[in-house]
GROMACS .gro file of C-alpha atoms in nm:
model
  266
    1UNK     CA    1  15.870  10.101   0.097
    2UNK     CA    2  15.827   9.805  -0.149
    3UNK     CA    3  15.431   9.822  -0.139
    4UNK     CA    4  15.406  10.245  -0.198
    5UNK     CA    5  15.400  10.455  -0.474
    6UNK     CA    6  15.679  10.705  -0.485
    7UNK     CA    7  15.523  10.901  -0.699
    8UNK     CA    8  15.208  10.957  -0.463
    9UNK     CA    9  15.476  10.994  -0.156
   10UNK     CA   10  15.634  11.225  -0.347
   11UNK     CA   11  15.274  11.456  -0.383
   12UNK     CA   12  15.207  11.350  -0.064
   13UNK     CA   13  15.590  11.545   0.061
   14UNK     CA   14  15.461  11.838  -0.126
   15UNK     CA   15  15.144  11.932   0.049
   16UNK     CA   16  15.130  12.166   0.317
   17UNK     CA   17  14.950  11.991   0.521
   18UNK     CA   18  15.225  11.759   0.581
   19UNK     CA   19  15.482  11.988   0.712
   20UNK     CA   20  15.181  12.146   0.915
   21UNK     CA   21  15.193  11.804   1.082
   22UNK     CA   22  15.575  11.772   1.066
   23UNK     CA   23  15.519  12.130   1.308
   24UNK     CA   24  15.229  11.992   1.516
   25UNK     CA   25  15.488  11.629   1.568
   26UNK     CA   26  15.762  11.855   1.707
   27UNK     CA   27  15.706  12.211   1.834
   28UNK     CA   28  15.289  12.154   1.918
   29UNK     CA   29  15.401  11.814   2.096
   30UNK     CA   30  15.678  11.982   2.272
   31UNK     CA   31  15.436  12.257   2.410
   32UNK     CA   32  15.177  12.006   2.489
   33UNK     CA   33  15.403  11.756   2.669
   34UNK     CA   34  15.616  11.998   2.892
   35UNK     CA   35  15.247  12.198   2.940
   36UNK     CA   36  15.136  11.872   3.071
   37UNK     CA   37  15.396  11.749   3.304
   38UNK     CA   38  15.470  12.119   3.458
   39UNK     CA   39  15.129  12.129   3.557
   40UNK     CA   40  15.149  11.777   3.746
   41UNK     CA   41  15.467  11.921   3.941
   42UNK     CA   42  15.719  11.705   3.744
   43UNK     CA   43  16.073  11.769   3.819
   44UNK     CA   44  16.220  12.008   3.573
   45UNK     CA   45  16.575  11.742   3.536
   46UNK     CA   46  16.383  11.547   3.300
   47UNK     CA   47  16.240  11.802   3.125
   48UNK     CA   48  16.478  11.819   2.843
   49UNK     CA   49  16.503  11.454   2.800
   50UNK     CA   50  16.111  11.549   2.717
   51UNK     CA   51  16.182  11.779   2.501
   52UNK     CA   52  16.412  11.615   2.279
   53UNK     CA   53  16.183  11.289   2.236
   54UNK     CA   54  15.912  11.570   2.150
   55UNK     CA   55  16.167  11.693   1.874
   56UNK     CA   56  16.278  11.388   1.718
   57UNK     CA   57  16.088  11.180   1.405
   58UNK     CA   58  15.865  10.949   1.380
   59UNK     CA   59  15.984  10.588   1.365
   60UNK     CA   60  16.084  10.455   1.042
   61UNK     CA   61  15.888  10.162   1.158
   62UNK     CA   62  15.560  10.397   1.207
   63UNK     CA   63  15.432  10.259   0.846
   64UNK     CA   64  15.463   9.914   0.907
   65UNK     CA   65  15.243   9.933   1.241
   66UNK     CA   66  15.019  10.165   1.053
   67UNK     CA   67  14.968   9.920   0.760
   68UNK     CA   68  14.934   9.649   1.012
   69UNK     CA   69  14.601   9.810   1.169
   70UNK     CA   70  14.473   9.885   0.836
   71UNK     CA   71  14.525  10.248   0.831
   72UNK     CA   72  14.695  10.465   0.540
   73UNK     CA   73  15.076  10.368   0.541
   74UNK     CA   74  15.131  10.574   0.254
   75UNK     CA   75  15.015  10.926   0.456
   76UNK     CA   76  15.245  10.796   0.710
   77UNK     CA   77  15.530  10.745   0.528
   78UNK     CA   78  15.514  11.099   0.416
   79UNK     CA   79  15.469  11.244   0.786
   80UNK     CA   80  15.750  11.021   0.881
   81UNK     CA   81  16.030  11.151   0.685
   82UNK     CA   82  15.845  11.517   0.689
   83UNK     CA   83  15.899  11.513   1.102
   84UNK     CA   84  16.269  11.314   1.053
   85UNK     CA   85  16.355  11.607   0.782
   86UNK     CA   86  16.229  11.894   1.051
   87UNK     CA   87  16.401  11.721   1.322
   88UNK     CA   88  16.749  11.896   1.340
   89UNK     CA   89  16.614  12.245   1.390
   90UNK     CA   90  16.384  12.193   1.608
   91UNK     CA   91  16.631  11.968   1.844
   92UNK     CA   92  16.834  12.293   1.839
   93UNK     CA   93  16.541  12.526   1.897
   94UNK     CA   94  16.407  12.310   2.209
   95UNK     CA   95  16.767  12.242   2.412
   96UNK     CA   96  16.792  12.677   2.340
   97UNK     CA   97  16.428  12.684   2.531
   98UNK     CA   98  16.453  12.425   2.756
   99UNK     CA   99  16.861  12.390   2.859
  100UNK     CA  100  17.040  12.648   2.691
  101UNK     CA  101  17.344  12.447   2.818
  102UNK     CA  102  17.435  12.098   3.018
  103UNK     CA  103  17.706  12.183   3.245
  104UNK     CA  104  17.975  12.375   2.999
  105UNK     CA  105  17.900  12.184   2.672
  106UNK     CA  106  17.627  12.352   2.418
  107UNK     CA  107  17.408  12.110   2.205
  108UNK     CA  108  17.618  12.035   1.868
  109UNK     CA  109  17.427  11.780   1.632
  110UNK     CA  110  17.652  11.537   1.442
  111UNK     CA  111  17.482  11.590   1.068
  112UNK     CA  112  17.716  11.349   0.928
  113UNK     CA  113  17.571  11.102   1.097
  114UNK     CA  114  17.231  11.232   1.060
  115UNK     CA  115  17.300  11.249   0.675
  116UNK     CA  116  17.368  10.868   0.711
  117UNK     CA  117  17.080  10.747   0.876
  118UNK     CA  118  16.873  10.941   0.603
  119UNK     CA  119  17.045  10.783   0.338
  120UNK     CA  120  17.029  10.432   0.451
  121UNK     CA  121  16.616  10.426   0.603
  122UNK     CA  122  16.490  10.660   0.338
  123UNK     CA  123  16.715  10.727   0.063
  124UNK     CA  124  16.795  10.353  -0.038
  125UNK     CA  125  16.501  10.188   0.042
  126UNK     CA  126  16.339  10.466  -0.190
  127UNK     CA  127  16.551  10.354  -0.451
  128UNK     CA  128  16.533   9.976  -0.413
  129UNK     CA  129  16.143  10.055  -0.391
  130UNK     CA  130  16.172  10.228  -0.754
  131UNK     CA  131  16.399   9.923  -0.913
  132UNK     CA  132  16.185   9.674  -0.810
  133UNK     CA  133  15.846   9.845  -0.917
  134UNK     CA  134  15.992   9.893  -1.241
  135UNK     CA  135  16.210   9.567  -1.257
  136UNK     CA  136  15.977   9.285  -1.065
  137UNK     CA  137  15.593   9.247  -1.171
  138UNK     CA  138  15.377   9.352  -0.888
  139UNK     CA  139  15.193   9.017  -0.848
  140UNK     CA  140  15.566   8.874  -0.727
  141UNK     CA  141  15.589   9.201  -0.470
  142UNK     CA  142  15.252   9.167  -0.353
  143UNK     CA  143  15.358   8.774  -0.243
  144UNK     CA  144  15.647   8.809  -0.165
  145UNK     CA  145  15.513   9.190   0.091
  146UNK     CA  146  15.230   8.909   0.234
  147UNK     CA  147  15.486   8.636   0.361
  148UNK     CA  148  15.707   8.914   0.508
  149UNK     CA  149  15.491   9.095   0.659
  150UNK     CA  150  15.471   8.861   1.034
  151UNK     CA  151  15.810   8.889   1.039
  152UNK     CA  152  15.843   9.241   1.013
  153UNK     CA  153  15.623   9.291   1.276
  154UNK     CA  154  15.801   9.088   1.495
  155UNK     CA  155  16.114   9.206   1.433
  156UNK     CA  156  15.959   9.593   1.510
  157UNK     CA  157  15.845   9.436   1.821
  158UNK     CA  158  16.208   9.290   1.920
  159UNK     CA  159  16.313   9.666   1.867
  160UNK     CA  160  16.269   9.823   2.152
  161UNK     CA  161  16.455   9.555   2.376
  162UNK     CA  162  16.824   9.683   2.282
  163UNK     CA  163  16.704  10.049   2.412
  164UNK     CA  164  16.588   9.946   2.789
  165UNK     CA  165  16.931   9.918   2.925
  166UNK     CA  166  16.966  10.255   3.142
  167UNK     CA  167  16.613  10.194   3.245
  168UNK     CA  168  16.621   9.829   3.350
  169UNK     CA  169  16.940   9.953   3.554
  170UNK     CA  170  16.714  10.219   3.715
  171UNK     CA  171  16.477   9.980   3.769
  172UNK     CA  172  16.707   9.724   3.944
  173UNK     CA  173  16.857  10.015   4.165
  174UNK     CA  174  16.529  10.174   4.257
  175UNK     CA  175  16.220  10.032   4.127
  176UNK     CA  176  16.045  10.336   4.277
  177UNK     CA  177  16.251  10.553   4.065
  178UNK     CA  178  16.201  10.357   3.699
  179UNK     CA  179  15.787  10.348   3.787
  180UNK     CA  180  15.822  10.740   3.795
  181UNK     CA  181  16.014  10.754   3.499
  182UNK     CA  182  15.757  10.497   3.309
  183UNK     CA  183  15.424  10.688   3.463
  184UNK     CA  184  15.539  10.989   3.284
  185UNK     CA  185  15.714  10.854   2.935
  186UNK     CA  186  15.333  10.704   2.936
  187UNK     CA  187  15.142  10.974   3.045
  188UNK     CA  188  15.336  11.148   2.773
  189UNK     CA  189  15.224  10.905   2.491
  190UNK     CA  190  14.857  10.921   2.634
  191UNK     CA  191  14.835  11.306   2.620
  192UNK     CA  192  15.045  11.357   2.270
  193UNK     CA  193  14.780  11.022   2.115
  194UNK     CA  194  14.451  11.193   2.250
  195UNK     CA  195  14.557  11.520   2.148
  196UNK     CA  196  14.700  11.382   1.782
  197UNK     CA  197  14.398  11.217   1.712
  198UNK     CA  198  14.155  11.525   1.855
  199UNK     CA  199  14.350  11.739   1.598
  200UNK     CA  200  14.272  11.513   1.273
  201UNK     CA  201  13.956  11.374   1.343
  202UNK     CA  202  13.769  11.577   1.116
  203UNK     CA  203  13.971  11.418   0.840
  204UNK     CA  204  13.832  11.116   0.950
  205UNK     CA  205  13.909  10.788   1.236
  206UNK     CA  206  14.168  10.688   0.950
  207UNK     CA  207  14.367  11.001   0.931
  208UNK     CA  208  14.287  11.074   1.311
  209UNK     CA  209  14.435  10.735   1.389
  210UNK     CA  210  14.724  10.740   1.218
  211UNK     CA  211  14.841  11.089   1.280
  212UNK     CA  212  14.807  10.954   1.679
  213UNK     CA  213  15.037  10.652   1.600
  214UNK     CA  214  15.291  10.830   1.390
  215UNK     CA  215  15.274  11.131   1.646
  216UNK     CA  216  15.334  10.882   1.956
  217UNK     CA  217  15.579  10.659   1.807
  218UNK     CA  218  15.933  10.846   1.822
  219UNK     CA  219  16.295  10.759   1.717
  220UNK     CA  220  16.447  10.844   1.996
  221UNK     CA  221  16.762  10.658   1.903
  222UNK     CA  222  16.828  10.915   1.600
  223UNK     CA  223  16.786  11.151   1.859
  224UNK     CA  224  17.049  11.041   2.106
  225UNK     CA  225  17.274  10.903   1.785
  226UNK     CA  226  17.296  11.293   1.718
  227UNK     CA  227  17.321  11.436   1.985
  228UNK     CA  228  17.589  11.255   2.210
  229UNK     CA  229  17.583  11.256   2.566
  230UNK     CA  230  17.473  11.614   2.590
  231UNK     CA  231  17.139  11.517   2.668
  232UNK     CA  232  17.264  11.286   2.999
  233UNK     CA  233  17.196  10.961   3.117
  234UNK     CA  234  16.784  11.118   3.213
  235UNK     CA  235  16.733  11.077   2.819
  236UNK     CA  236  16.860  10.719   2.842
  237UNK     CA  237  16.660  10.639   3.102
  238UNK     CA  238  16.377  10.801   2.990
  239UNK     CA  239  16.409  10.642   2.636
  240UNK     CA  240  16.381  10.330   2.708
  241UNK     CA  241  16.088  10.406   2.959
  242UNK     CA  242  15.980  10.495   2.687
  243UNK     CA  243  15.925  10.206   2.464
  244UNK     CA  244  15.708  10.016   2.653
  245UNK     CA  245  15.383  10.287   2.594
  246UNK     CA  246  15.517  10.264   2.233
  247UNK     CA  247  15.485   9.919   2.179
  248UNK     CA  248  15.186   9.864   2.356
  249UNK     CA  249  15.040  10.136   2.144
  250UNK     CA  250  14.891   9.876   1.823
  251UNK     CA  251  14.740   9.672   2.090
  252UNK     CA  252  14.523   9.995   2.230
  253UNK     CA  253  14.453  10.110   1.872
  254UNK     CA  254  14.309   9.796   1.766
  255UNK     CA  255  14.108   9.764   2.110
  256UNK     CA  256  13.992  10.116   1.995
  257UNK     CA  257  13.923  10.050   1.640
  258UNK     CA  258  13.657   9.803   1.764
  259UNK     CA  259  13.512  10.000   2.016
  260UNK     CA  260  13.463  10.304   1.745
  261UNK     CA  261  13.351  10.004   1.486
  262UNK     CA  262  13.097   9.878   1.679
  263UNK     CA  263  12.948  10.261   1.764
  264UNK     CA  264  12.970  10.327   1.412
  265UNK     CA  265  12.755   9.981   1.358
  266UNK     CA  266  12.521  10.111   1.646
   0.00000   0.00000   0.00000
């Protein structure tokens, strides 16, 4: 947050066109992914564990890996709390479509927490972000953004270890079982990226890409922070199959930044 203007992010929030994405992150990735998977014969128990990664926000992360490729982290920023904001409703409007109800409990969302997590990854660090623009001379930021910006990374990569747990079990019980589960979380990721970036790409490869990345990458521990255990121990698994198409995600981009680079140079 440190390194954007709020008062472009701000603009940025108020065009259309970014709660037209915030739609195409949730509802058009919801349609697309269940589309997809029905037509391969998936099995319809994981389908709302599908459906309620489709729903949830970008990570809060997304910007970071954005800025790390070279791509606009300021766009980003804005569809990341656009989709986080939309998030709610459309959790609600998907478990309605796709499981009206798990066993005898409906789908109840805990907002207070969901308040929380807004305040501390978007609310605060918008407000540090606005003392220390107007406080500490940008030179000083600028430094100081450069010599943290490995460590970020790294600590964005460490992430997704703490949300494998249900999915190394599954792997450990029935290896057969966790490759299903990681063949679809990443044929998932492949068909929401391709179809992301088809969508922008007459905005440009820098739009295109990072309305794939922030499409793909999803906070699907929001999701199952609000939700309880409604959405069963298929979401768990499924999250943390999950993160390893995620994470592996820069490393394709940049392989396919060069390729387009050196047809563009061609």
């Amino acid at each position: 947050m440190l390194s954007l203007k709020l008062n472009t992010l701000v603009r940025d929030l108020a065009r259309w066109q970014t709660w037209n994405y915030a739609l195409w992150h949730s509802l058009g990735c919801t349609i697309l992914a269940l589309s997809s998977v029905w037509l391969f014969g998936v099995e319809p128990s994981i389908y709302l564990a599908i459906a309620a990664a489709c729903a949830t926000g970008s990570l809060f992360a997304s910007p970071a890996i954005v800025r790390s490729l070279g791509f606009d982290a300021q766009r980003c920023m804005a569809m990341t709390i656009a989709s986080t904001l939309t998030m709610p409703a459309v959790l609600l409007v998907n478990a309605a479509l796709f499981d009206v109800r798990q066993g005898e409990a409906s789908l109840q969302l805990d907002m207070g927490l969901y308040l929380q997590r807004l305040v501390i990854f978007i609310v605060l660090p918008m407000l540090i972000s606005l003392l220390s623009q107007r406080f500490v001379s940008q030179q000083l930021l600028t430094k100081a953004l450069t010599k943290l910006q490995p460590i970020t990374m790294l600590l964005v990569f460490f992430f997704p270890l703490g949300l494998m747990g249900a999915f190394r079990q599954t792997f450990d019980q029935s290896p057969q079982d966790a490759g299903h589960y990681l063949l679809v979380a990443s044929w998932v990721c492949l068909t929401i990226f391709t179809a992301s970036y088809w969508l922008y790409r007459r905005g440009g490869k820098a739009l295109a890409m990072t309305a794939a990345i922030t499409a793909t990458n999803r906070n699907v521990l929001l999701t199952y922070s609000i939700t309880g255990a409604f959405l069963g121990v298929e979401y768990l698994i499924y999250m943390g199959a999950l993160q390893l198409p995620i994470y592996l995600l820069p490393l394709i981009v940049r392989g396919m930044n060069r390729i387009l680079e050196r047809r563009a140079a061609s």
